[in-house]
Amino acid sequence: GESVGLHLPTLSVQEGDNSIINCAYSNSASDYFIWYKQESGKGPQFIIDIRSNMDKRQGQRVTVLLNKTVKHLSLQIAATQPGDSAVYFCAENKDGGTSYGKLTFGQGTILTVHP
Amino acid sequence: NAGVTQTPKFRILKIGQSMTLQCTQDMNHNYMYWYRQDPGMGLKLIYYSVGAGITDKGEVPNGYNVSRSTTEDFPLRLELAAPSQTSVYFCASSPPAHGHGYTFGSGTRLTVV
């Protein structure tokens, strides 16, 4: 079936570096994408989202890029801090209709930030 | 605001036992969801609800039941627990429009032995 997946299961960076976490999706009908951060023992925490009519969206220290041509999503974290260490998931949804809310999650990338 | 509250946080069940995982939200969100997360994996949707009295199956509904009698509460029922249901269960809620994210609870870690 269609799914959302990640290229790299783990990513290690030094504090202060920029991090890039990638995600590939296969459902061309998806039009809404979310990045979540999950710390150990906690539920996923919303980071940033983007609709398919956008290529880029920025938040505080985070940027999401969407390339619909190759069905690729990335999360960029600027000046990565030890507190950013967590598992990062991308999720996708087809906006509206009966598909609303049925998020499809990727496997996750473990980000480790070394001081 | 408490957000999404799940109870219990941990539970061990014997095969064949049943239990209800509780979920309540105080944000007046129409939509609520139950996901399960297996080790090293992403979340998979079990059931969801678009409002009181309305529920629908997600990707992995077998072995579970839900009800939505109020906007606030969305309990998940496990009947005849099986080892394959060992997982971490997350409840979430959202308003009926994208752009607000989904608010997740802190999870219930269930072990079936």
mmCIF file of C-alpha atoms in Angstrom:
data_model
loop_
_atom_site.group_PDB
_atom_site.id
_atom_site.type_symbol
_atom_site.label_atom_id
_atom_site.label_comp_id
_atom_site.label_asym_id
_atom_site.label_seq_id
_atom_site.Cartn_x
_atom_site.Cartn_y
_atom_site.Cartn_z
ATOM 1 C CA GLY A 1 0.000 0.000 0.000
ATOM 2 C CA GLU A 2 0.966 3.618 -0.089
ATOM 3 C CA SER A 3 3.173 4.786 2.698
ATOM 4 C CA VAL A 4 5.456 7.437 4.030
ATOM 5 C CA GLY A 5 9.034 6.451 4.713
ATOM 6 C CA LEU A 6 12.343 7.890 5.795
ATOM 7 C CA HIS A 7 15.753 7.604 4.112
ATOM 8 C CA LEU A 8 17.883 7.573 7.278
ATOM 9 C CA PRO A 9 16.949 5.871 10.504
ATOM 10 C CA THR A 10 19.615 7.685 12.597
ATOM 11 C CA LEU A 11 21.347 11.033 12.471
ATOM 12 C CA SER A 12 24.122 12.236 14.769
ATOM 13 C CA VAL A 13 25.204 15.865 14.799
ATOM 14 C CA GLN A 14 27.296 18.196 16.907
ATOM 15 C CA GLU A 15 25.646 20.905 18.947
ATOM 16 C CA GLY A 16 25.352 24.061 16.883
ATOM 17 C CA ASP A 17 25.286 22.256 13.529
ATOM 18 C CA ASN A 18 22.293 22.292 11.242
ATOM 19 C CA SER A 19 20.326 19.052 10.927
ATOM 20 C CA ILE A 20 18.396 17.786 7.939
ATOM 21 C CA ILE A 21 15.926 14.944 8.286
ATOM 22 C CA ASN A 22 14.440 13.496 5.126
ATOM 23 C CA CYS A 23 11.188 11.777 4.277
ATOM 24 C CA ALA A 24 9.845 10.192 1.102
ATOM 25 C CA TYR A 25 6.151 9.776 0.494
ATOM 26 C CA SER A 26 4.454 7.679 -2.142
ATOM 27 C CA ASN A 27 0.854 8.900 -2.096
ATOM 28 C CA SER A 28 0.706 11.578 -4.764
ATOM 29 C CA ALA A 29 -2.768 12.540 -3.519
ATOM 30 C CA SER A 30 -1.398 13.654 -0.149
ATOM 31 C CA ASP A 31 -1.699 17.371 0.323
ATOM 32 C CA TYR A 32 -0.888 17.971 3.941
ATOM 33 C CA PHE A 33 2.284 17.037 5.769
ATOM 34 C CA ILE A 34 3.346 17.291 9.387
ATOM 35 C CA TRP A 35 6.604 16.825 11.253
ATOM 36 C CA TYR A 36 6.478 15.507 14.795
ATOM 37 C CA LYS A 37 9.100 15.241 17.514
ATOM 38 C CA GLN A 38 8.834 12.403 19.995
ATOM 39 C CA GLU A 39 10.955 12.324 23.123
ATOM 40 C CA SER A 40 11.428 9.139 25.069
ATOM 41 C CA GLY A 41 8.301 8.144 26.977
ATOM 42 C CA LYS A 42 6.201 10.957 25.540
ATOM 43 C CA GLY A 43 3.625 11.402 22.838
ATOM 44 C CA PRO A 44 4.467 13.022 19.488
ATOM 45 C CA GLN A 45 4.731 16.783 19.612
ATOM 46 C CA PHE A 46 3.732 18.923 16.645
ATOM 47 C CA ILE A 47 6.667 20.810 15.112
ATOM 48 C CA ILE A 48 5.550 22.246 11.803
ATOM 49 C CA ASP A 49 3.217 21.481 8.937
ATOM 50 C CA ILE A 50 2.964 22.335 5.260
ATOM 51 C CA ARG A 51 0.307 22.119 2.607
ATOM 52 C CA SER A 52 1.010 20.862 -0.876
ATOM 53 C CA ASN A 53 0.470 24.314 -2.382
ATOM 54 C CA MET A 54 3.677 25.455 -0.663
ATOM 55 C CA ASP A 55 7.323 24.538 -1.213
ATOM 56 C CA LYS A 56 8.727 25.891 2.009
ATOM 57 C CA ARG A 57 7.573 26.919 5.425
ATOM 58 C CA GLN A 58 9.601 28.303 8.291
ATOM 59 C CA GLY A 59 9.103 28.200 12.002
ATOM 60 C CA GLN A 60 11.334 28.955 14.920
ATOM 61 C CA ARG A 61 14.679 27.295 14.054
ATOM 62 C CA VAL A 62 12.881 24.812 11.797
ATOM 63 C CA THR A 63 12.141 24.809 8.101
ATOM 64 C CA VAL A 64 10.139 22.260 6.136
ATOM 65 C CA LEU A 65 10.757 21.830 2.429
ATOM 66 C CA LEU A 66 8.388 20.019 0.118
ATOM 67 C CA ASN A 67 9.365 18.760 -3.326
ATOM 68 C CA LYS A 68 6.237 17.396 -4.945
ATOM 69 C CA THR A 69 8.050 16.436 -8.136
ATOM 70 C CA VAL A 70 10.044 13.738 -6.361
ATOM 71 C CA LYS A 71 7.630 13.334 -3.429
ATOM 72 C CA HIS A 72 10.193 14.350 -0.858
ATOM 73 C CA LEU A 73 9.866 16.188 2.421
ATOM 74 C CA SER A 74 12.636 17.457 4.658
ATOM 75 C CA LEU A 75 12.938 19.055 8.064
ATOM 76 C CA GLN A 76 15.824 21.413 8.680
ATOM 77 C CA ILE A 77 16.765 22.312 12.237
ATOM 78 C CA ALA A 78 19.100 25.258 12.621
ATOM 79 C CA ALA A 79 21.727 25.437 15.381
ATOM 80 C CA THR A 80 20.774 22.028 16.729
ATOM 81 C CA GLN A 81 20.743 21.768 20.500
ATOM 82 C CA PRO A 82 20.955 18.756 22.836
ATOM 83 C CA GLY A 83 17.268 19.283 23.620
ATOM 84 C CA ASP A 84 16.511 18.511 19.983
ATOM 85 C CA SER A 85 17.578 14.894 20.488
ATOM 86 C CA ALA A 86 14.481 12.801 19.814
ATOM 87 C CA VAL A 87 12.770 10.686 17.187
ATOM 88 C CA TYR A 88 11.351 12.714 14.327
ATOM 89 C CA PHE A 89 8.389 11.485 12.299
ATOM 90 C CA CYS A 90 6.872 12.801 9.142
ATOM 91 C CA ALA A 91 3.184 12.199 8.566
ATOM 92 C CA GLU A 92 0.934 12.808 5.611
ATOM 93 C CA ASN A 93 -2.766 13.195 4.985
ATOM 94 C CA LYS A 94 -5.062 13.919 2.130
ATOM 95 C CA ASP A 95 -6.866 17.099 3.016
ATOM 96 C CA GLY A 96 -10.591 17.083 3.389
ATOM 97 C CA GLY A 97 -13.265 14.512 2.788
ATOM 98 C CA THR A 98 -13.343 11.141 4.457
ATOM 99 C CA SER A 99 -9.563 10.931 4.564
ATOM 100 C CA TYR A 100 -9.230 13.788 7.022
ATOM 101 C CA GLY A 101 -7.400 12.801 10.161
ATOM 102 C CA LYS A 102 -6.078 9.532 8.829
ATOM 103 C CA LEU A 103 -2.454 10.395 9.202
ATOM 104 C CA THR A 104 0.085 8.000 7.751
ATOM 105 C CA PHE A 105 3.339 8.054 9.702
ATOM 106 C CA GLY A 106 6.831 7.244 8.569
ATOM 107 C CA GLN A 107 9.132 4.967 10.537
ATOM 108 C CA GLY A 108 11.028 7.764 12.253
ATOM 109 C CA THR A 109 14.575 9.137 12.399
ATOM 110 C CA ILE A 110 16.539 9.170 15.618
ATOM 111 C CA LEU A 111 18.374 12.464 15.999
ATOM 112 C CA THR A 112 21.234 12.531 18.500
ATOM 113 C CA VAL A 113 22.914 15.824 19.281
ATOM 114 C CA HIS A 114 26.365 15.637 20.854
ATOM 115 C CA PRO A 115 27.526 18.525 23.063
ATOM 116 C CA ASN B 1 -5.538 23.286 29.951
ATOM 117 C CA ALA B 2 -4.679 19.632 30.438
ATOM 118 C CA GLY B 3 -4.862 18.849 26.696
ATOM 119 C CA VAL B 4 -5.251 15.111 26.051
ATOM 120 C CA THR B 5 -5.175 12.887 29.121
ATOM 121 C CA GLN B 6 -4.716 9.121 28.932
ATOM 122 C CA THR B 7 -5.080 6.569 31.698
ATOM 123 C CA PRO B 8 -3.564 4.275 32.747
ATOM 124 C CA LYS B 9 0.066 4.983 31.847
ATOM 125 C CA PHE B 10 1.106 1.357 32.166
ATOM 126 C CA ARG B 11 -0.770 -1.927 32.236
ATOM 127 C CA ILE B 12 0.047 -5.622 32.085
ATOM 128 C CA LEU B 13 -2.716 -7.917 30.866
ATOM 129 C CA LYS B 14 -2.934 -11.655 30.643
ATOM 130 C CA ILE B 15 -3.961 -13.246 27.356
ATOM 131 C CA GLY B 16 -7.743 -13.243 27.055
ATOM 132 C CA GLN B 17 -8.331 -10.430 29.537
ATOM 133 C CA SER B 18 -10.068 -7.233 28.534
ATOM 134 C CA MET B 19 -9.554 -3.600 29.448
ATOM 135 C CA THR B 20 -10.502 -0.068 28.513
ATOM 136 C CA LEU B 21 -7.956 2.628 27.784
ATOM 137 C CA GLN B 22 -9.341 6.000 28.742
ATOM 138 C CA CYS B 23 -8.825 9.216 26.792
ATOM 139 C CA THR B 24 -10.268 12.637 27.496
ATOM 140 C CA GLN B 25 -9.579 16.066 26.020
ATOM 141 C CA ASP B 26 -10.582 19.503 27.239
ATOM 142 C CA MET B 27 -10.006 21.482 24.050
ATOM 143 C CA ASN B 28 -13.481 20.912 22.608
ATOM 144 C CA HIS B 29 -11.953 19.201 19.588
ATOM 145 C CA ASN B 30 -14.355 17.435 17.262
ATOM 146 C CA TYR B 31 -11.874 14.852 16.025
ATOM 147 C CA MET B 32 -10.267 12.189 18.177
ATOM 148 C CA TYR B 33 -7.990 9.289 17.279
ATOM 149 C CA TRP B 34 -6.388 6.183 18.648
ATOM 150 C CA TYR B 35 -2.975 5.129 17.384
ATOM 151 C CA ARG B 36 -0.683 2.309 18.345
ATOM 152 C CA GLN B 37 3.101 2.449 18.149
ATOM 153 C CA ASP B 38 5.167 -0.697 18.024
ATOM 154 C CA PRO B 39 8.878 -0.585 18.949
ATOM 155 C CA GLY B 40 10.959 1.316 16.403
ATOM 156 C CA MET B 41 7.942 2.035 14.260
ATOM 157 C CA GLY B 42 5.694 4.933 13.405
ATOM 158 C CA LEU B 43 2.126 5.251 14.593
ATOM 159 C CA LYS B 44 -0.733 3.325 13.023
ATOM 160 C CA LEU B 45 -4.337 4.485 13.220
ATOM 161 C CA ILE B 46 -6.713 2.127 15.024
ATOM 162 C CA TYR B 47 -9.981 4.086 15.163
ATOM 163 C CA TYR B 48 -11.054 7.661 14.872
ATOM 164 C CA SER B 49 -14.105 9.793 15.529
ATOM 165 C CA VAL B 50 -15.291 13.001 13.876
ATOM 166 C CA GLY B 51 -17.723 13.842 16.639
ATOM 167 C CA ALA B 52 -19.911 12.457 19.395
ATOM 168 C CA GLY B 53 -21.775 9.368 18.233
ATOM 169 C CA ILE B 54 -19.597 8.855 15.139
ATOM 170 C CA THR B 55 -16.679 6.450 14.901
ATOM 171 C CA ASP B 56 -14.818 4.794 12.051
ATOM 172 C CA LYS B 57 -12.093 2.222 11.526
ATOM 173 C CA GLY B 58 -8.523 3.131 10.831
ATOM 174 C CA GLU B 59 -5.724 0.996 9.455
ATOM 175 C CA VAL B 60 -5.536 -1.631 12.244
ATOM 176 C CA PRO B 61 -8.965 -1.914 13.969
ATOM 177 C CA ASN B 62 -9.118 -5.666 14.572
ATOM 178 C CA GLY B 63 -9.312 -6.602 18.239
ATOM 179 C CA TYR B 64 -10.448 -3.153 19.353
ATOM 180 C CA ASN B 65 -13.659 -1.236 19.851
ATOM 181 C CA VAL B 66 -14.392 2.408 20.562
ATOM 182 C CA SER B 67 -17.276 4.603 21.558
ATOM 183 C CA ARG B 68 -17.781 8.365 21.533
ATOM 184 C CA SER B 69 -20.713 9.342 23.721
ATOM 185 C CA THR B 70 -19.356 12.812 24.497
ATOM 186 C CA THR B 71 -17.051 15.297 22.767
ATOM 187 C CA GLU B 72 -14.510 14.949 25.568
ATOM 188 C CA ASP B 73 -14.130 11.187 25.906
ATOM 189 C CA PHE B 74 -12.979 8.507 23.475
ATOM 190 C CA PRO B 75 -12.291 5.195 25.255
ATOM 191 C CA LEU B 76 -10.602 2.279 23.494
ATOM 192 C CA ARG B 77 -11.727 -1.204 24.439
ATOM 193 C CA LEU B 78 -9.585 -4.326 24.091
ATOM 194 C CA GLU B 79 -11.502 -7.595 24.203
ATOM 195 C CA LEU B 80 -9.657 -10.899 24.525
ATOM 196 C CA ALA B 81 -6.174 -9.381 24.720
ATOM 197 C CA ALA B 82 -3.469 -11.030 22.597
ATOM 198 C CA PRO B 83 0.348 -10.698 22.691
ATOM 199 C CA SER B 84 0.165 -8.922 19.317
ATOM 200 C CA GLN B 85 -1.570 -6.055 21.105
ATOM 201 C CA THR B 86 1.514 -5.329 23.175
ATOM 202 C CA SER B 87 2.267 -1.766 22.167
ATOM 203 C CA VAL B 88 2.156 1.855 23.212
ATOM 204 C CA TYR B 89 -1.232 3.427 22.602
ATOM 205 C CA PHE B 90 -1.660 7.115 21.882
ATOM 206 C CA CYS B 91 -4.831 9.098 21.847
ATOM 207 C CA ALA B 92 -4.960 12.370 19.927
ATOM 208 C CA SER B 93 -7.427 15.101 19.099
ATOM 209 C CA SER B 94 -7.737 17.887 16.568
ATOM 210 C CA PRO B 95 -10.144 20.537 15.364
ATOM 211 C CA PRO B 96 -11.848 19.840 12.004
ATOM 212 C CA ALA B 97 -9.331 21.827 10.000
ATOM 213 C CA HIS B 98 -5.700 21.425 9.118
ATOM 214 C CA GLY B 99 -3.149 23.904 10.308
ATOM 215 C CA HIS B 100 -3.543 23.279 13.991
ATOM 216 C CA GLY B 101 -1.698 20.019 14.312
ATOM 217 C CA TYR B 102 -2.885 17.124 16.351
ATOM 218 C CA THR B 103 -2.500 17.067 20.131
ATOM 219 C CA PHE B 104 -1.326 13.740 21.485
ATOM 220 C CA GLY B 105 -1.609 12.269 24.944
ATOM 221 C CA SER B 106 1.416 10.851 26.746
ATOM 222 C CA GLY B 107 0.526 7.256 25.911
ATOM 223 C CA THR B 108 -0.432 3.991 27.569
ATOM 224 C CA ARG B 109 2.189 1.234 27.548
ATOM 225 C CA LEU B 110 0.381 -2.106 27.375
ATOM 226 C CA THR B 111 2.000 -5.502 27.732
ATOM 227 C CA VAL B 112 0.031 -8.704 27.106
ATOM 228 C CA VAL B 113 1.596 -11.822 28.577
#
